[in-house]
Short mmCIF file of C-alpha atoms and ligand atoms in Angstrom, two decimals:
data_model
loop_
_atom_site.label_atom_id
_atom_site.label_comp_id
_atom_site.label_asym_id
_atom_site.label_seq_id
_atom_site.Cartn_x
_atom_site.Cartn_y
_atom_site.Cartn_z
CA MET P 16 100.89 98.60 106.00
CA PRO P 17 100.23 96.04 103.29
CA GLY P 18 96.83 95.85 101.62
CA PHE P 19 96.78 92.07 102.15
CA GLU P 20 95.87 92.75 105.77
CA LEU P 21 92.42 93.74 104.57
CA PHE P 22 91.48 91.37 101.75
CA SER P 23 87.71 91.42 101.34
CA ASP P 24 84.81 90.37 99.14
CA ALA P 25 85.85 93.14 96.74
CA GLU P 26 89.05 91.26 95.75
CA ARG P 27 87.18 87.94 95.58
CA LYS P 28 84.53 89.39 93.26
CA GLU P 29 87.06 90.80 90.79
CA VAL P 30 88.95 87.50 90.68
CA MET P 31 85.72 85.56 90.11
CA ASP P 32 84.87 87.80 87.13
CA VAL P 33 88.08 86.61 85.51
CA LEU P 34 87.70 82.95 86.43
CA GLU P 35 84.19 82.95 85.01
CA THR P 36 85.47 83.91 81.55
CA GLY P 37 88.56 81.72 81.96
CA VAL P 38 90.68 84.29 80.09
CA LEU P 39 93.76 84.88 82.22
CA MET P 40 95.68 86.78 79.52
CA ARG P 41 95.35 90.53 79.32
CA PHE P 42 95.54 90.68 75.52
CA GLY P 43 93.40 88.94 72.89
CA PHE P 44 90.73 86.24 73.26
CA ASP P 45 88.10 88.92 72.67
CA GLY P 46 85.35 86.43 71.79
CA GLN P 47 85.65 84.64 75.14
CA ARG P 48 86.41 87.43 77.55
CA LYS P 49 82.94 88.99 77.72
CA ASN P 50 84.45 92.43 77.85
CA VAL P 51 86.41 91.68 81.04
CA PHE P 52 89.69 93.62 80.92
CA LYS P 53 90.97 93.89 84.50
CA ALA P 54 94.52 94.99 83.61
CA LYS P 55 93.21 97.74 81.34
CA GLU P 56 90.70 98.81 83.96
CA LEU P 57 93.39 99.04 86.63
CA GLU P 58 95.58 101.13 84.32
CA SER P 59 92.66 103.53 83.72
CA SER P 60 91.99 103.74 87.47
CA ILE P 61 95.63 104.61 88.15
CA GLU P 62 95.60 107.27 85.40
CA ARG P 63 92.44 108.89 86.78
CA LYS P 64 93.46 108.73 90.42
CA PHE P 65 96.98 110.09 89.92
CA SER P 66 95.97 112.55 87.16
CA VAL P 67 98.57 111.14 84.82
CA LYS P 68 98.25 110.46 81.13
CA HIS P 69 99.50 106.88 81.02
CA ALA P 70 99.86 103.90 83.35
CA GLN P 71 101.43 100.64 82.21
CA LEU P 72 101.13 97.56 84.37
CA VAL P 73 104.12 95.23 84.52
CA SER P 74 105.04 92.09 86.42
CA SER P 75 106.79 93.77 89.37
CA GLY P 76 108.26 96.95 90.77
CA THR P 77 111.67 95.69 89.69
CA THR P 78 110.56 95.30 86.06
CA ALA P 79 108.76 98.66 86.30
CA ILE P 80 112.13 100.32 86.96
CA SER P 81 113.91 98.33 84.21
CA THR P 82 111.14 99.23 81.77
CA ALA P 83 111.26 102.91 82.75
CA LEU P 84 115.01 102.96 82.07
CA ALA P 85 114.63 101.09 78.79
CA VAL P 86 111.93 103.38 77.39
CA ALA P 87 113.98 106.42 78.37
CA GLY P 88 116.95 104.96 76.51
CA VAL P 89 119.11 104.46 79.61
CA GLY P 90 121.42 101.49 79.18
CA ALA P 91 124.98 100.28 78.70
CA GLY P 92 127.39 102.22 80.88
CA ASP P 93 124.97 105.04 81.72
CA GLU P 94 125.17 106.14 85.35
CA VAL P 95 122.05 106.41 87.46
CA ILE P 96 122.24 108.07 90.87
CA LEU P 97 120.25 106.43 93.67
CA PRO P 98 120.36 106.28 97.48
CA THR P 99 122.31 103.91 99.75
CA PHE P 100 119.05 103.25 101.58
CA THR P 101 116.52 101.49 99.34
CA PHE P 102 115.50 97.94 98.50
CA VAL P 103 117.96 95.79 96.51
CA ALA P 104 115.48 95.80 93.60
CA SER P 105 116.39 99.41 92.79
CA PHE P 106 119.97 98.57 91.77
CA GLU P 107 119.05 95.14 90.38
CA ALA P 108 116.72 96.89 87.93
CA LEU P 109 119.54 99.19 86.79
CA LEU P 110 121.92 96.28 86.31
CA ALA P 111 119.28 94.48 84.23
CA VAL P 112 119.68 97.15 81.54
CA ASN P 113 123.47 97.34 82.06
CA ALA P 114 123.30 100.77 83.66
CA VAL P 115 125.75 101.59 86.46
CA PRO P 116 124.25 102.24 89.90
CA VAL P 117 125.87 105.25 91.58
CA LEU P 118 124.92 105.05 95.23
CA VAL P 119 124.99 108.25 97.24
CA ASP P 120 124.18 109.34 100.78
CA VAL P 121 120.77 109.89 102.31
CA ASP P 122 119.91 112.67 104.74
CA LYS P 123 117.56 112.74 107.72
CA SER P 124 114.59 112.40 105.39
CA LEU P 125 115.93 108.85 104.77
CA THR P 126 115.94 109.75 101.08
CA LEU P 127 118.53 111.15 98.63
CA ASP P 128 120.61 114.03 99.94
CA PRO P 129 120.45 116.56 97.06
CA GLU P 130 124.00 117.79 97.81
CA ALA P 131 125.34 114.24 97.54
CA VAL P 132 123.53 113.90 94.21
CA ARG P 133 125.12 117.07 92.92
CA LYS P 134 128.61 115.83 93.83
CA ALA P 135 128.06 112.48 92.09
CA ILE P 136 127.16 113.85 88.66
CA THR P 137 129.65 112.97 85.91
CA PRO P 138 129.49 113.22 82.11
CA LYS P 139 128.07 109.66 82.14
CA THR P 140 125.14 110.45 84.43
CA LYS P 141 121.81 109.96 82.68
CA ALA P 142 119.25 109.87 85.47
CA VAL P 143 118.59 110.49 89.13
CA MET P 144 116.35 107.96 90.83
CA PRO P 145 115.06 109.06 94.22
CA VAL P 146 113.45 106.33 96.30
CA HIS P 147 110.49 107.45 98.37
CA MET P 148 111.30 105.11 101.24
CA CYS P 149 108.84 103.99 103.88
CA GLY P 150 105.94 105.96 102.45
CA ALA P 151 107.43 109.45 102.33
CA GLN P 152 108.86 111.76 99.71
CA ALA P 153 112.37 112.59 98.63
CA ASP P 154 113.18 116.31 98.30
CA LEU P 155 111.64 116.54 94.84
CA ASP P 156 111.92 120.31 94.36
CA ALA P 157 115.67 120.18 94.93
CA LEU P 158 116.16 117.02 92.87
CA ALA P 159 114.02 118.26 89.98
CA ALA P 160 116.06 121.48 89.94
CA ILE P 161 119.34 119.54 89.80
CA CYS P 162 118.01 117.34 86.99
CA LYS P 163 116.86 120.35 85.04
CA GLU P 164 120.15 122.15 85.48
CA HIS P 165 122.16 119.13 84.27
CA GLY P 166 119.73 117.78 81.66
CA LEU P 167 119.11 114.55 83.59
CA LEU P 168 116.05 112.35 83.78
CA LEU P 169 114.18 112.15 87.07
CA ILE P 170 112.82 108.64 87.54
CA GLU P 171 110.91 108.10 90.78
CA ASP P 172 111.08 104.78 92.59
CA ALA P 173 107.73 105.17 94.34
CA CYS P 174 107.43 101.43 95.04
CA GLN P 175 107.00 102.03 98.77
CA ALA P 176 104.86 105.14 98.52
CA THR P 177 101.72 104.40 96.52
CA GLY P 178 99.22 107.19 97.13
CA ALA P 179 101.66 109.59 98.77
CA THR P 180 101.77 113.15 97.42
CA TYR P 181 104.29 115.99 97.28
CA LYS P 182 102.85 119.51 97.40
CA GLY P 183 99.54 118.17 96.13
CA GLN P 184 100.89 116.03 93.29
CA TYR P 185 100.97 112.24 93.48
CA LEU P 186 104.43 110.72 93.77
CA GLY P 187 105.51 109.19 90.50
CA THR P 188 104.02 112.07 88.50
CA ILE P 189 106.77 114.59 89.23
CA GLY P 190 109.61 112.87 87.40
CA GLN P 191 109.38 111.94 83.72
CA LEU P 192 108.60 108.39 84.86
CA GLY P 193 107.29 106.94 88.13
CA CYS P 194 107.55 103.31 89.21
CA PHE P 195 105.31 101.38 91.62
CA SER P 196 105.34 97.94 93.17
CA PHE P 197 102.21 95.98 94.02
CA ASP P 198 104.08 93.01 95.47
CA TYR P 199 102.63 91.13 98.41
CA VAL P 200 103.88 93.45 101.16
CA LYS P 201 103.21 96.83 99.57
CA THR P 202 100.41 99.31 100.33
CA VAL P 203 98.39 98.04 97.34
CA THR P 204 99.03 94.40 96.51
CA MET P 205 98.25 92.11 93.62
CA GLY P 206 100.54 89.32 94.79
CA GLU P 207 103.21 90.34 92.30
CA GLY P 208 102.97 93.32 90.01
CA GLY P 209 104.00 96.87 89.34
CA ALA P 210 103.30 99.90 87.21
CA ILE P 211 105.00 102.73 85.38
CA ILE P 212 103.31 106.07 85.01
CA THR P 213 104.23 108.89 82.64
CA ASN P 214 102.79 111.87 80.82
CA SER P 215 104.91 111.10 77.75
CA ASP P 216 103.03 109.44 74.85
CA ASP P 217 106.35 108.22 73.47
CA TYR P 218 107.44 106.51 76.71
CA ALA P 219 103.94 105.03 77.13
CA ILE P 220 103.90 103.42 73.68
CA LYS P 221 107.39 102.04 74.25
CA ALA P 222 106.51 100.67 77.70
CA ASP P 223 103.40 98.98 76.31
CA GLY P 224 105.50 97.19 73.67
CA TYR P 225 108.59 96.52 75.79
CA ALA P 226 106.58 94.69 78.46
CA ASP P 227 105.08 92.39 75.80
CA HIS P 228 107.89 91.15 73.53
CA GLY P 229 107.83 94.38 71.51
CA HIS P 230 104.25 93.84 70.22
CA ASP P 231 102.88 97.13 68.89
CA HIS P 232 99.29 96.12 69.73
CA LEU P 233 98.11 97.70 66.49
CA GLY P 234 97.30 94.50 64.57
CA VAL P 235 93.76 93.17 64.11
CA ASP P 236 94.92 90.33 66.39
CA ARG P 237 98.15 89.33 68.15
CA GLY P 238 99.36 87.46 65.08
CA ALA P 239 99.16 90.65 63.02
CA ASP P 240 101.07 92.84 65.50
CA LEU P 241 104.38 94.22 64.32
CA HIS P 242 107.52 94.42 66.46
CA PRO P 243 109.20 97.77 65.98
CA PHE P 244 111.75 96.96 68.71
CA LEU P 245 112.84 94.09 70.95
CA GLY P 246 110.99 93.55 74.19
CA LEU P 247 110.58 91.07 77.00
CA ASN P 248 107.67 89.49 78.79
CA TYR P 249 106.85 91.64 81.80
CA ARG P 250 103.08 91.20 81.46
CA VAL P 251 100.63 90.84 84.32
CA SER P 252 97.91 88.23 84.36
CA GLU P 253 94.25 89.16 84.53
CA LEU P 254 93.97 87.30 87.83
CA THR P 255 96.57 89.39 89.60
CA ALA P 256 95.29 92.56 87.95
CA ALA P 257 91.82 91.74 89.31
CA VAL P 258 93.19 91.69 92.87
CA GLY P 259 95.08 94.90 92.19
CA LEU P 260 91.98 96.63 90.86
CA ALA P 261 89.97 95.93 94.00
CA GLN P 262 92.91 96.92 96.19
CA PHE P 263 93.60 100.12 94.29
CA ARG P 264 89.99 101.23 94.68
CA ARG P 265 90.50 100.91 98.43
CA LEU P 266 93.73 102.92 98.50
CA ASP P 267 92.19 105.97 100.17
CA ASP P 268 90.68 103.79 102.90
CA PHE P 269 94.07 102.20 103.59
CA LEU P 270 95.78 105.59 103.68
CA ALA P 271 93.16 107.06 106.01
CA ILE P 272 93.78 104.29 108.55
CA GLN P 273 97.58 104.57 108.32
CA ARG P 274 97.55 108.34 108.59
CA ASP P 275 95.21 108.38 111.58
CA VAL P 276 97.07 105.66 113.52
CA LYS P 277 100.49 107.13 112.75
CA ARG P 278 99.39 110.64 113.77
CA ARG P 279 98.12 109.41 117.12
CA ILE P 280 101.24 107.40 117.95
CA LYS P 281 103.55 110.23 116.86
CA ASP P 282 101.61 112.88 118.82
CA ALA P 283 101.70 110.72 121.94
CA LEU P 284 105.47 110.22 121.61
CA ILE P 285 106.15 113.92 121.00
CA GLU P 286 104.20 114.71 124.14
CA ALA P 287 105.74 112.04 126.38
CA VAL P 288 109.35 111.61 125.19
CA PRO P 289 111.15 114.96 125.37
CA GLY P 290 113.69 115.52 122.62
CA MET P 291 112.64 112.52 120.58
CA GLU P 292 113.81 112.97 117.01
CA PHE P 293 111.73 111.92 114.03
CA ARG P 294 112.51 111.45 110.38
CA VAL P 295 112.32 114.69 108.37
CA ILE P 296 109.28 114.53 106.10
CA HIS P 297 109.25 116.97 103.20
CA ASP P 298 105.46 117.13 103.07
CA GLU P 299 103.69 115.72 106.15
CA VAL P 300 100.23 116.00 104.58
CA GLY P 301 101.22 113.81 101.67
CA ASP P 302 102.98 111.08 103.68
CA ASN P 303 101.45 107.68 102.89
CA ALA P 304 102.14 106.89 106.58
CA SER P 305 103.04 103.23 106.09
CA HIS P 306 105.82 103.68 108.69
CA LEU P 307 106.72 105.81 111.66
CA SER P 308 110.47 106.46 111.56
CA PHE P 309 112.56 107.96 114.34
CA PHE P 310 116.16 108.33 115.47
CA LEU P 311 117.84 107.22 118.67
CA PRO P 312 120.82 109.22 119.95
CA SER P 313 123.39 106.55 118.99
CA PHE P 314 123.83 103.32 117.08
CA GLU P 315 124.03 101.29 120.31
CA LYS P 316 120.88 102.88 121.66
CA ALA P 317 119.02 102.21 118.43
CA ARG P 318 119.98 98.56 118.50
CA GLU P 319 118.97 98.33 122.14
CA ALA P 320 115.65 100.11 121.53
CA ARG P 321 114.79 97.78 118.66
CA ARG P 322 115.51 94.76 120.85
CA LEU P 323 113.52 96.04 123.80
CA LEU P 324 110.57 97.07 121.61
CA ASN P 325 110.50 93.70 119.93
CA ASP P 326 110.79 91.80 123.22
CA ALA P 327 107.92 93.86 124.64
CA GLY P 328 105.64 92.90 121.75
CA VAL P 329 105.99 96.13 119.75
CA THR P 330 106.30 94.20 116.50
CA GLY P 331 107.27 95.45 113.06
CA CYS P 332 110.18 97.70 114.10
CA PHE P 333 113.10 97.69 111.65
CA HIS P 334 116.64 98.77 112.50
CA TRP P 335 117.77 99.18 108.91
CA PHE P 336 121.51 99.25 109.69
CA ASP P 337 121.45 95.57 110.61
CA ASN P 338 119.16 94.58 107.76
CA ASN P 339 120.34 92.72 104.63
CA TRP P 340 117.80 94.07 102.19
CA HIS P 341 117.60 97.81 102.56
CA TYR P 342 120.97 99.31 103.41
CA ILE P 343 124.31 99.14 101.63
CA ARG P 344 126.24 97.88 104.67
CA ASN P 345 125.09 94.31 104.16
CA TRP P 346 124.82 94.25 100.36
CA HIS P 347 127.80 91.89 100.13
CA HIS P 348 126.64 90.44 96.80
CA LEU P 349 126.80 93.93 95.27
CA LYS P 350 130.11 94.83 96.91
CA GLN P 351 131.71 91.59 95.75
CA CYS P 352 130.04 91.84 92.36
CA SER P 353 128.67 88.29 92.63
CA VAL P 354 126.89 87.64 89.36
CA LEU P 355 125.85 84.55 87.42
CA SER P 356 126.59 85.82 83.94
CA PRO P 357 129.43 88.23 83.18
CA LEU P 358 128.77 91.97 83.30
CA PRO P 359 130.05 94.43 80.68
CA ALA P 360 133.43 95.85 81.68
CA GLU P 361 132.06 99.34 82.30
CA VAL P 362 129.45 98.02 84.75
CA LYS P 363 132.04 95.89 86.54
CA GLU P 364 134.30 98.92 86.85
CA GLY P 365 131.44 100.98 88.16
CA LEU P 366 130.64 98.41 90.83
CA ALA P 367 134.26 97.87 91.86
CA VAL P 368 134.24 101.03 93.99
CA TYR P 369 131.73 99.50 96.41
CA ALA P 370 134.24 96.88 97.58
CA THR P 371 135.88 99.58 99.70
CA LYS P 372 133.73 102.72 99.52
CA GLU P 373 132.47 104.05 102.86
CA PHE P 374 129.35 106.10 103.47
CA PRO P 375 129.90 107.78 106.84
CA GLN P 376 126.99 110.21 106.46
CA SER P 377 124.51 107.43 105.62
CA ASP P 378 125.95 105.25 108.42
CA GLN P 379 125.49 108.09 110.89
CA ILE P 380 121.82 108.38 109.97
CA ILE P 381 120.78 104.82 109.22
CA SER P 382 122.55 103.37 112.26
CA ARG P 383 120.30 105.51 114.48
CA ALA P 384 117.04 105.05 112.56
CA ILE P 385 114.17 102.76 113.43
CA SER P 386 111.00 102.45 111.35
CA MET P 387 107.83 100.88 112.64
CA GLY P 388 105.31 99.59 110.12
CA ILE P 389 101.76 100.86 110.73
CA SER P 390 99.27 98.01 110.54
CA LEU P 391 95.82 98.42 109.01
CA THR P 392 94.30 96.02 111.53
CA TRP P 393 95.42 97.17 114.98
CA THR P 394 92.51 97.50 117.42
CA GLU P 395 92.08 100.55 119.66
CA GLU P 396 93.40 98.51 122.55
CA GLN P 397 96.47 97.41 120.61
CA ILE P 398 97.22 100.99 119.59
CA GLN P 399 96.97 102.22 123.17
CA GLN P 400 99.10 99.38 124.47
CA ARG P 401 101.71 100.07 121.77
CA ILE P 402 101.81 103.75 122.66
CA ASN P 403 102.25 102.98 126.36
CA THR P 404 105.00 100.42 125.79
CA MET P 405 106.84 102.65 123.32
CA ILE P 406 106.77 105.60 125.71
CA GLU P 407 108.09 103.50 128.55
CA ILE P 408 110.96 102.00 126.55
CA LEU P 409 111.94 105.11 124.59
CA LYS P 410 111.89 107.33 127.68
CA SER P 411 114.23 104.94 129.46
CA ILE P 412 116.65 104.76 126.57
CA TYR P 413 116.62 108.24 125.05
C1 PLP R 528 109.43 96.57 96.62
C2 PLP R 528 110.38 97.53 96.05
C3 PLP R 528 110.83 97.46 94.73
C4 PLP R 528 110.56 96.29 93.83
O1 PLP R 528 109.29 95.84 93.77
P1 PLP R 528 108.95 94.30 93.46
O2 PLP R 528 107.52 94.42 93.02
O3 PLP R 528 109.09 93.53 94.74
O4 PLP R 528 109.83 93.84 92.38
C5 PLP R 528 111.65 98.46 94.24
N1 PLP R 528 112.01 99.49 95.02
C6 PLP R 528 111.63 99.59 96.30
C7 PLP R 528 112.06 100.77 97.09
C8 PLP R 528 110.82 98.61 96.87
O5 PLP R 528 110.48 98.69 98.15
#
């Protein structure tokens, strides 16, 4: 699952390069930095690997989404459609630019149900933001078609799916903007960090400035930069970028392990547990394979399975329905609109519906779903043991 499981000399070397110059800032200090530009290098690596014109590093996945919205001109009162199953950061990032999160149902792919998206479109809708949860793709053909038909932006929250592809294209490159997280528990980590990718020169220039107080980076030095628009500080430090660079170079190695281990566990379960139902994956080949997700026949059975698996040492199994972070059921702070500083009236109105709104379709699916994180460090013996224990428990409960 997370790249931190396999920190190596590669990460240490990149960090030491930075510490030896002492320049922790990504911009300026050219005399001292001895041509060490880790953030720039990581951006170039992302552009090459994902075949995308521009990558912009930012301080987190959350700020990647806020920046993507800002550069696309999405703000006050604009509605953005996103799924009920995601991480809280997805709607926090919308609220940060005063956009209104419009949460809609997921389907058995655990991602946006395109029909639910269609029904949620209003004259205020500006963008659709699929979240590629647990390593696998939303139905991008269907969503891109809806966006095209209605003139909406497609902004991909690919924070949990670095390196995954859809029909041969890297996730994040299919929408106008793609957002990644490199926080501590993601596939590629730099401690804290994120990135936006886009093929638009206009969005790229705006993202570069927005993430650095609006600096245009065209001056002979920072003091001579102009500020064509207001920005914020969402920069990354060279130290974290150095870790990210080493990790990103190892992405294919991480994915190869996850894909192999997941395949073997899934094949064994298909063989041994008749009728076992798995998450729908829109493109199996491109799955980043960070998780194996499956459904139990009922909510009660899912809860029971999660308990039994955990008690038997099958660690890392999430029953999302009971979880505070990833499913709307327990997002009480959102439902009660608990904020520290007042929201604009239109955002408050937009959020008011969640105090009572029910999502029976999502409940039906999420209450039965369990996802197991695939570790990068399991030994052969641990994998075998896991398979045996899972078969025993799931057969008894299914
Ligand atoms: C992790 C995550 C984010 C936010 O990333 P941070 O780097 O932790 O801010 C956004 N969306 C999803 C789906 C995530 O899992």
